XYZ file of C-alpha atoms in Angstrom:
592
model
C 20.001 21.642 0.898
C 21.119 19.321 -1.893
C 22.958 16.006 -2.029
C 26.145 16.013 -4.210
C 26.540 13.481 -5.507
C 20.931 -15.785 -40.548
C 20.950 -17.415 -41.789
C 19.947 -17.398 -45.463
C 17.403 -19.974 -46.697
C 16.441 -20.849 -50.275
C 12.955 -19.760 -51.262
C 10.225 -22.347 -50.866
C 6.826 -22.324 -52.563
C 4.478 -19.732 -51.128
C 1.731 -22.305 -50.705
C 3.924 -24.293 -48.355
C 4.704 -21.212 -46.277
C 1.069 -20.201 -45.957
C 0.055 -23.724 -45.155
C 2.555 -23.665 -42.324
C 1.145 -20.359 -41.110
C -2.401 -21.612 -40.994
C -1.407 -24.795 -39.239
C 1.450 -24.737 -36.720
C 4.130 -22.263 -37.757
C 7.698 -22.848 -36.714
C 8.476 -20.883 -33.542
C 11.732 -19.523 -32.127
C 13.296 -21.474 -29.261
C 11.152 -20.104 -26.412
C 13.070 -22.097 -23.857
C 16.088 -19.856 -24.458
C 14.384 -16.849 -22.876
C 13.588 -16.556 -19.185
C 10.406 -14.609 -19.861
C 8.974 -17.351 -22.011
C 9.895 -20.063 -19.567
C 8.352 -18.140 -16.707
C 5.010 -17.631 -18.431
C 4.744 -21.204 -19.663
C 6.850 -23.487 -17.457
C 5.114 -26.542 -18.972
C 3.755 -25.616 -22.418
C 0.663 -27.565 -23.421
C 0.744 -29.609 -26.628
C 0.196 -27.430 -29.673
C -3.330 -27.646 -31.049
C -3.304 -28.040 -34.792
C -5.414 -25.510 -36.660
C -7.037 -26.642 -39.899
C -5.453 -25.303 -43.045
C -7.508 -22.752 -44.913
C -6.821 -20.106 -47.521
C -6.145 -16.529 -46.446
C -7.459 -13.395 -48.152
C -5.227 -12.154 -50.932
C -4.330 -8.995 -49.010
C -2.912 -11.098 -46.151
C -0.618 -13.234 -48.304
C 2.192 -10.719 -48.651
C 2.374 -9.662 -44.934
C 2.376 -13.318 -43.910
C 5.191 -14.054 -46.344
C 7.130 -11.111 -44.940
C 6.552 -12.446 -41.432
C 7.634 -15.961 -42.354
C 10.856 -14.925 -44.050
C 11.631 -12.449 -41.253
C 11.199 -15.289 -38.795
C 13.555 -17.526 -40.730
C 16.153 -14.719 -40.899
C 15.868 -14.112 -37.160
C 14.198 -10.702 -37.595
C 11.741 -11.498 -34.842
C 10.463 -7.942 -34.313
C 9.369 -7.650 -37.945
C 7.854 -11.135 -37.825
C 5.927 -10.343 -34.661
C 4.546 -7.041 -35.976
C 3.259 -8.713 -39.130
C 1.807 -11.744 -37.367
C 0.119 -9.572 -34.744
C -1.378 -7.319 -37.408
C -2.774 -10.344 -39.252
C -4.019 -11.892 -36.003
C -6.101 -8.752 -35.475
C -7.521 -8.976 -38.993
C -8.002 -12.702 -39.592
C -9.424 -14.083 -36.322
C -7.219 -17.122 -36.852
C -6.065 -19.125 -33.817
C -2.888 -20.330 -35.503
C -1.758 -16.813 -36.400
C -2.653 -15.495 -32.943
C -0.821 -18.386 -31.289
C 2.279 -17.683 -33.336
C 2.093 -13.970 -32.535
C 1.795 -14.835 -28.830
C 4.885 -17.005 -28.857
C 6.909 -14.458 -30.788
C 5.901 -11.670 -28.394
C 6.796 -13.950 -25.477
C 10.141 -14.753 -27.014
C 10.846 -11.022 -27.334
C 9.714 -10.397 -23.751
C 7.078 -7.896 -24.882
C 4.309 -8.268 -22.336
C 1.887 -5.795 -23.929
C 1.959 -7.558 -27.300
C 1.877 -10.982 -25.639
C -1.284 -10.102 -23.747
C -2.977 -8.694 -26.842
C -2.016 -11.705 -28.956
C -3.039 -14.284 -26.366
C -6.420 -12.624 -25.947
C -6.925 -12.863 -29.706
C -5.945 -16.534 -29.450
C -8.412 -17.164 -26.624
C -11.193 -15.514 -28.577
C -10.818 -18.345 -31.111
C -9.810 -21.175 -28.722
C -11.179 -20.407 -25.225
C -10.029 -23.759 -23.882
C -6.412 -23.632 -25.070
C -4.383 -24.450 -21.956
C -1.182 -22.750 -23.061
C -3.128 -19.576 -23.861
C -4.959 -19.635 -20.527
C -1.720 -20.197 -18.622
C -0.059 -17.309 -20.430
C -2.999 -14.945 -19.966
C -3.322 -15.813 -16.277
C 0.350 -15.155 -15.559
C 0.412 -11.854 -17.438
C -2.787 -10.545 -15.899
C -1.625 -11.463 -12.397
C 1.724 -9.787 -12.995
C -0.051 -6.623 -14.148
C -2.152 -6.432 -10.993
C -5.356 -7.911 -12.436
C -5.818 -11.085 -10.348
C -9.593 -11.162 -10.719
C -9.217 -11.309 -14.488
C -6.452 -13.915 -14.164
C -8.321 -16.291 -11.865
C -10.817 -17.403 -14.522
C -7.981 -18.480 -16.804
C -6.343 -20.402 -13.952
C -9.617 -22.177 -13.305
C -9.611 -23.420 -16.921
C -6.127 -24.860 -16.372
C -7.120 -26.488 -13.080
C -10.229 -28.055 -14.601
C -8.063 -29.677 -17.255
C -6.213 -31.603 -14.553
C -3.012 -29.573 -14.825
C -1.504 -27.687 -11.900
C -2.519 -24.024 -11.960
C -0.032 -21.582 -10.475
C -2.514 -19.917 -8.113
C 0.113 -18.188 -5.895
C 0.987 -15.835 -8.775
C -2.394 -14.175 -8.158
C -0.885 -12.583 -5.057
C 2.017 -10.784 -6.756
C 0.396 -7.385 -6.142
C -1.812 -8.367 -3.208
C -0.356 -5.751 -0.863
C -1.307 -2.952 -3.257
C -4.947 -4.058 -3.659
C -7.681 -2.090 -1.954
C -9.634 -3.799 0.874
C -12.560 -4.234 -1.519
C -10.354 -5.840 -4.180
C -8.812 -8.152 -1.597
C -12.234 -9.226 -0.377
C -13.366 -9.909 -3.947
C -10.247 -11.956 -4.703
C -10.564 -13.915 -1.455
C -14.194 -14.680 -2.298
C -13.185 -15.923 -5.750
C -10.506 -18.154 -4.196
C -13.044 -19.505 -1.717
C -15.374 -20.299 -4.613
C -12.656 -22.278 -6.329
C -11.783 -24.120 -3.114
C -15.220 -25.773 -3.150
C -14.447 -27.002 -6.667
C -10.823 -27.962 -5.903
C -10.745 -28.664 -2.133
C -7.485 -30.615 -2.276
C -5.496 -28.412 -4.627
C -2.178 -27.715 -2.818
C -1.428 -24.542 -4.764
C -4.870 -23.129 -4.045
C -4.584 -23.915 -0.317
C -1.151 -22.271 -0.208
C -2.524 -19.201 -1.997
C -5.340 -18.850 0.539
C -2.871 -19.236 3.406
C -0.567 -16.600 1.943
C -3.462 -14.172 1.419
C -4.719 -14.678 4.976
C -1.238 -14.181 6.419
C -0.767 -10.997 4.376
C -4.048 -9.698 5.811
C -2.965 -10.537 9.369
C -5.457 -13.404 9.698
C -2.879 -15.852 11.024
C -5.358 -18.315 12.502
C -7.140 -18.703 9.156
C -3.783 -19.024 7.425
C -2.745 -21.814 9.802
C -5.994 -23.685 9.123
C -5.256 -23.659 5.391
C -1.683 -24.777 6.030
C -2.880 -27.671 8.183
C -5.099 -28.808 5.309
C -2.174 -28.515 2.924
C 0.176 -30.517 5.176
C -2.279 -33.444 5.085
C -1.781 -33.536 1.303
C 1.898 -32.509 1.036
C 3.617 -32.832 4.427
C 6.923 -31.416 3.118
C 5.612 -28.494 1.057
C 8.529 -26.152 1.662
C 6.733 -22.864 0.941
C 4.047 -23.796 3.444
C 6.623 -24.775 6.056
C 8.459 -21.482 5.602
C 5.240 -19.475 5.809
C 4.335 -21.280 9.026
C 7.770 -20.489 10.463
C 7.462 -16.792 9.558
C 4.060 -16.656 11.190
C 5.494 -18.279 14.317
C 8.226 -15.636 14.376
C 5.590 -12.923 14.028
C 3.727 -14.450 16.969
C 7.042 -14.568 18.892
C 6.704 -18.261 19.586
C 9.559 -19.737 21.591
C 10.311 -22.466 19.027
C 9.196 -21.133 15.651
C 11.017 -23.737 13.536
C 9.825 -26.940 15.204
C 7.846 -28.187 12.206
C 10.725 -27.577 9.773
C 13.139 -29.334 12.112
C 10.804 -32.335 12.365
C 10.570 -32.628 8.575
C 14.352 -32.349 8.205
C 14.873 -34.980 10.909
C 12.646 -37.365 8.947
C 14.165 -36.431 5.596
C 17.681 -35.021 6.113
C 18.318 -35.008 2.341
C 15.610 -32.417 1.683
C 18.219 -29.975 0.442
C 15.801 -27.341 -0.808
C 14.032 -27.025 2.539
C 17.291 -27.018 4.478
C 18.660 -24.224 2.294
C 15.554 -22.083 2.816
C 15.685 -22.860 6.526
C 19.326 -21.794 6.713
C 18.543 -18.515 4.965
C 15.662 -17.883 7.343
C 17.939 -18.548 10.304
C 20.531 -16.084 8.991
C 18.352 -13.188 10.120
C 17.586 -14.577 13.574
C 20.312 -17.020 14.617
C 23.558 -16.788 12.600
C 25.200 -19.625 14.522
C 22.321 -22.002 13.792
C 22.352 -20.848 10.173
C 26.051 -21.639 9.971
C 25.395 -25.174 11.209
C 22.763 -25.726 8.528
C 25.015 -24.377 5.793
C 27.777 -26.722 7.006
C 25.415 -29.689 6.628
C 24.510 -28.518 3.133
C 28.146 -28.033 2.224
C 28.999 -31.525 3.430
C 26.224 -32.867 1.194
C 27.472 -30.791 -1.773
C 31.161 -30.083 -1.071
C 31.846 -28.229 -4.318
C 28.902 -25.833 -4.130
C 30.341 -22.314 -4.409
C 27.119 -20.663 -3.196
C 27.168 -22.626 0.051
C 30.870 -22.041 0.603
C 30.403 -18.311 0.089
C 27.491 -18.258 2.550
C 29.620 -20.059 5.109
C 32.463 -17.602 4.590
C 30.201 -14.618 5.229
C 28.538 -16.191 8.265
C 31.910 -16.984 9.805
C 33.103 -13.442 9.102
C 30.014 -12.038 10.820
C 30.716 -14.354 13.745
C 34.246 -12.913 13.993
C 36.044 -16.037 12.761
C 37.944 -14.598 9.805
C 40.415 -17.487 9.702
C 37.646 -19.958 8.833
C 35.996 -17.361 6.577
C 39.237 -17.077 4.604
C 39.472 -20.870 4.295
C 35.967 -21.064 2.839
C 36.708 -18.227 0.406
C 39.832 -20.043 -0.767
C 37.650 -23.098 -1.386
C 35.301 -20.947 -3.467
C 38.248 -20.020 -5.691
C 38.944 -23.699 -6.367
C 35.397 -24.200 -7.719
C 35.866 -21.668 -10.532
C 32.527 -20.039 -9.609
C 31.575 -16.872 -7.677
C 35.158 -15.721 -8.186
C 34.365 -12.017 -8.088
C 32.715 -12.276 -4.677
C 35.481 -14.474 -3.312
C 38.238 -12.083 -4.416
C 36.303 -9.078 -3.119
C 35.788 -10.542 0.349
C 39.341 -11.856 0.507
C 40.471 -8.324 -0.255
C 38.382 -7.053 2.654
C 39.895 -9.637 4.992
C 43.397 -8.664 3.884
C 42.595 -5.006 4.524
C 41.430 -5.896 8.029
C 44.827 -7.455 8.735
C 46.706 -4.504 7.239
C 48.002 -6.406 4.194
C 47.281 -3.710 1.607
C 49.294 -5.376 -1.143
C 47.347 -8.625 -0.876
C 44.072 -6.699 -0.685
C 44.867 -4.813 -3.889
C 45.810 -8.062 -5.621
C 42.394 -9.530 -4.820
C 40.427 -6.383 -5.656
C 42.156 -6.189 -9.044
C 40.803 -9.635 -9.927
C 37.162 -8.631 -9.432
C 35.412 -8.633 -12.805
C 32.310 -6.862 -14.115
C 29.843 -8.083 -11.524
C 28.042 -6.652 -8.535
C 31.311 -6.012 -6.701
C 33.099 -4.355 -9.635
C 32.550 -0.719 -8.659
C 32.974 -1.406 -4.941
C 36.296 -3.153 -5.610
C 37.502 -0.272 -7.755
C 36.464 2.184 -5.083
C 38.624 0.368 -2.541
C 41.516 0.226 -5.025
C 41.268 3.972 -5.522
C 41.031 4.712 -1.812
C 44.056 2.571 -1.037
C 46.067 4.243 -3.774
C 45.126 7.699 -2.536
C 46.123 6.788 1.008
C 49.644 6.534 -0.434
C 49.209 9.722 -2.483
C 49.445 7.751 -5.733
C 47.246 10.069 -7.814
C 48.975 9.192 -11.086
C 48.662 5.473 -10.432
C 44.953 5.898 -9.673
C 44.356 7.802 -12.913
C 46.209 5.177 -14.921
C 44.225 2.406 -13.236
C 40.825 3.952 -13.955
C 41.779 4.698 -17.553
C 42.529 1.012 -17.985
C 39.301 -0.015 -16.279
C 37.273 2.066 -18.724
C 38.866 0.144 -21.588
C 38.143 -3.183 -19.885
C 34.531 -2.251 -19.068
C 33.395 0.302 -21.682
C 29.774 -0.113 -20.631
C 30.636 1.266 -17.192
C 32.624 4.299 -18.374
C 30.140 6.769 -16.917
C 30.186 5.182 -13.467
C 33.973 4.814 -13.515
C 34.499 8.456 -14.460
C 32.166 9.513 -11.664
C 33.830 7.228 -9.134
C 37.333 8.429 -10.031
C 36.292 12.080 -9.750
C 34.564 11.523 -6.403
C 37.571 9.696 -4.985
C 39.851 12.570 -5.980
C 37.440 15.178 -4.640
C 37.034 13.412 -1.308
C 40.814 13.083 -0.993
C 41.254 16.861 -1.518
C 42.430 16.737 -5.119
C 39.673 18.951 -6.593
C 41.639 20.166 -9.627
C 42.418 16.567 -10.626
C 38.751 15.681 -10.117
C 37.745 18.563 -12.379
C 40.132 17.357 -15.102
C 38.546 13.906 -14.923
C 35.026 15.324 -15.268
C 36.042 17.638 -18.119
C 37.510 14.661 -19.976
C 34.472 12.542 -19.147
C 32.059 15.079 -20.597
C 34.025 15.210 -23.830
C 33.759 11.410 -23.987
C 30.129 11.279 -22.778
C 28.611 14.703 -23.483
C 25.033 13.545 -22.851
C 25.703 12.294 -19.317
C 23.520 14.248 -16.900
C 25.040 12.484 -13.890
C 28.540 13.656 -14.844
C 27.276 17.172 -15.516
C 25.665 17.169 -12.079
C 28.889 15.916 -10.476
C 30.842 18.701 -12.164
C 28.269 21.259 -11.030
C 28.699 20.109 -7.433
C 32.469 20.336 -7.772
C 32.166 23.868 -9.155
C 30.066 24.723 -6.098
C 32.660 23.267 -3.749
C 35.349 25.360 -5.458
C 33.253 28.504 -5.134
C 32.618 28.764 -8.873
C 28.913 29.676 -8.809
C 28.875 30.575 -12.509
C 30.312 27.185 -13.482
C 27.833 25.387 -11.270
C 24.886 27.310 -12.675
C 26.006 26.691 -16.261
C 26.115 22.922 -15.760
C 22.790 22.803 -13.914
C 21.143 25.000 -16.547
C 22.437 22.593 -19.214
C 20.805 19.686 -17.375
C 17.528 21.604 -17.088
C 17.589 22.518 -20.775
C 17.539 18.789 -21.512
C 15.306 17.738 -18.617
C 13.221 20.622 -17.222
C 11.749 18.336 -14.549
C 15.056 17.168 -13.097
C 14.244 17.665 -9.415
C 17.844 17.277 -8.268
C 19.085 20.021 -10.576
C 16.146 22.304 -9.740
C 16.765 21.892 -6.030
C 20.550 22.228 -6.214
C 20.372 25.429 -8.238
C 17.538 26.836 -6.168
C 19.248 26.156 -2.865
C 22.569 27.596 -4.022
C 20.905 30.781 -5.273
C 18.998 31.070 -1.997
C 22.081 30.460 0.125
C 24.712 32.436 -1.784
C 22.904 35.166 -3.730
C 20.048 37.614 -3.419
C 18.169 36.042 -6.351
C 15.578 34.783 -3.900
C 12.461 34.912 -6.108
C 14.254 32.882 -8.784
C 15.488 30.438 -6.142
C 11.968 30.104 -4.703
C 10.496 29.286 -8.134
C 13.104 26.591 -8.789
C 12.636 24.970 -5.385
C 8.844 25.166 -5.636
C 8.970 23.221 -8.910
C 11.288 20.633 -7.363
C 8.936 20.292 -4.388
C 5.987 19.849 -6.727
C 7.832 16.943 -8.342
C 8.971 15.393 -5.016
C 6.727 16.688 -2.238
C 8.168 14.447 0.488
C 11.883 14.790 -0.270
C 13.604 16.079 2.909
C 16.388 17.880 1.036
C 13.852 19.863 -1.017
C 11.727 20.618 2.050
C 14.888 21.947 3.703
C 15.636 24.091 0.656
C 12.123 25.517 0.687
C 12.417 26.306 4.376
C 15.770 27.998 3.832
C 14.639 30.189 0.935
C 11.587 31.271 2.931
C 13.885 32.086 5.858
C 16.053 34.186 3.555
C 12.914 35.981 2.359
C 11.857 36.718 5.953
C 8.902 34.310 6.140
C 9.721 32.750 9.516
C 6.432 30.907 9.923
C 6.714 29.275 6.493
C 10.398 28.546 7.032
C 9.809 26.780 10.360
C 6.905 24.815 8.843
C 9.021 23.329 6.031
C 12.199 22.926 8.070
C 10.311 21.073 10.793
C 8.959 18.662 8.169
C 12.430 18.174 6.728
C 13.977 17.550 10.144
C 11.262 15.036 11.093
C 11.992 13.052 7.923
C 15.768 13.491 7.984
C 17.303 14.646 11.296
C 20.570 15.726 9.702
C 22.908 18.314 11.321
C 22.599 20.588 8.282
C 18.818 20.631 8.590
C 19.270 21.157 12.350
C 21.432 24.203 11.612
C 18.731 25.699 9.382
C 15.796 24.874 11.668
C 17.649 26.109 14.724
C 18.495 29.408 13.048
C 14.878 29.949 11.972
C 13.669 29.217 15.513
C 16.349 31.497 16.950
C 15.314 34.338 14.645
C 11.649 33.847 15.552
C 12.441 34.188 19.266
C 12.063 30.522 20.248
C 15.637 30.245 21.480
C 15.061 27.364 23.875
C 13.801 25.097 21.096
C 16.582 26.305 18.802
C 19.164 25.247 21.406
C 17.503 21.826 21.671
C 17.630 21.300 17.904
C 21.273 22.380 17.706
C 22.132 20.153 20.653
C 20.639 17.150 18.843
C 22.583 18.090 15.703
C 25.880 18.260 17.555
C 25.192 14.946 19.259
C 24.843 13.416 15.806
C 28.032 15.078 14.516
C 30.058 17.208 16.972
C 32.348 18.426 14.159
C 29.694 19.332 11.572
C 31.154 22.406 9.890
C 27.949 24.129 8.787
C 26.329 23.709 12.188
C 29.416 24.994 14.024
C 29.669 27.938 11.593
C 26.023 28.777 12.244
C 26.583 28.801 16.006
C 29.684 31.008 15.667
C 27.842 33.444 13.386
C 25.023 33.766 15.898
C 27.416 34.085 18.849
C 26.391 30.807 20.463
C 29.137 28.806 22.094
C 28.755 25.037 21.551
C 29.568 24.583 25.238
C 26.462 26.606 26.120
C 24.315 23.811 24.721
C 25.256 21.642 27.723
C 25.867 18.564 25.649
C 25.646 15.370 27.672
C 28.511 12.908 27.499
C 27.765 10.620 24.561
C 27.306 6.929 25.481
C 30.185 4.547 24.683
C 30.060 2.769 21.359
C 28.603 -0.765 21.521
C 31.223 -3.329 22.415
C 33.717 -0.848 23.862
């Protein structure tokens, strides 16, 4: 089974440049990069390093770094500064290398540079903050906690909750060690809100809800409106199935109705449990901030889910007046127009969706609506234009156009699209795979094999291509040993993939190994109870003599899809009438 699918500056004296290097070199605007801002939300004041001469062999690389920095060649500047930081044991050079690596969002170099910096200035707060954040992000909280302690001892707020970024993946022993380290710090900083929140979060993650609540109660005495703590308490109450899980949040909002941040988080939390209550909270927020496109969009979606499309449309029209979230507003307005049968209006909205998250979905709906009218030429013209508008999405647009045509029973047109696409993008493995699947659908086994072999020549460990070729050879040829080898390699790469387990079961069935076939097909069906897998498992059981169980498996497959062509073909080939399976009357669909 497979799934188809510059600045130019005049020279300045070298002495001045090197003096700047040894002291506090000019740095790029770190605030312009999210990575830098995240690691150091509040950079500490720069510590001046005393000027001193550098060895002669370091003068030239430092000059190269300085001029590269001034030209905006930050990669070259970073490489040279980092190399000299390794050689010179100079805090100023290491600090500059750290900031450059941060600016370039290179975590590996940032961590190396900041550790060199800390070796010279162990108490530097900016360096400790940076090291703590990076180590926590990389799953080393025990190494990070010492750096956070340095920050906390300075009187600044340490971001202790970042220690828990990978808490779920820690072993029980690592969790216990981290919890012990946090407990040790709590005796030193008993009233640190961030530390109390971190301990509460860790306890809740470990299922120790009573301990978590104790830490939250301590935190609320210090910061009664700490929104993360209030939300954690509410989630714990939901987990405990308390009748009124949001009482504390509601009390805080009653006392401070302008706490917009808490109300927004509360509304989002309600969206999963009580859409009507969530809608009320979003309406309050929208009244407080009437031009907020995010709130208006949330209200539109909540009203749509509640079945009130008239109000949903009104909110979406308001979103359009803000000039923000336009893609989402046009996309959802298109959906509403489709629901009322106004295809023209729907297309008009979908065509206004730009290159955002809804871009491909909108173009899919445009294509489907065109094909409903048989407008193949119009569809092809539309997608050609889209590829010019969004050249970075050419591969996805080619694939989408071909799939739309294939699904609408225009396989020759789909093949033309993929042929053209692979001239334009010859290295695209996804388009090669799509063409291989189309060859298979058209019965062109040689064409399919050629495309899959091309993929495997580039990527021998492409599990999808290995499985697709192996399954096809097992199902449609007598090249069973070759098929088995291909599928075995795919299974080695993805041992729990249901489609590959199904393929392995099927090739073993074709080879006459009923016990092995049933073993793998049973695993596949347990993971993915699909009618195609049911057809294969049922046939293997039937051939092994277990006809009662085979009938049960086929019955379940037909209940899932009474018109599944492969399953029905299997039953006809084996002389089993679907009526003989005594299918019960399926229950009515919800709401009917």
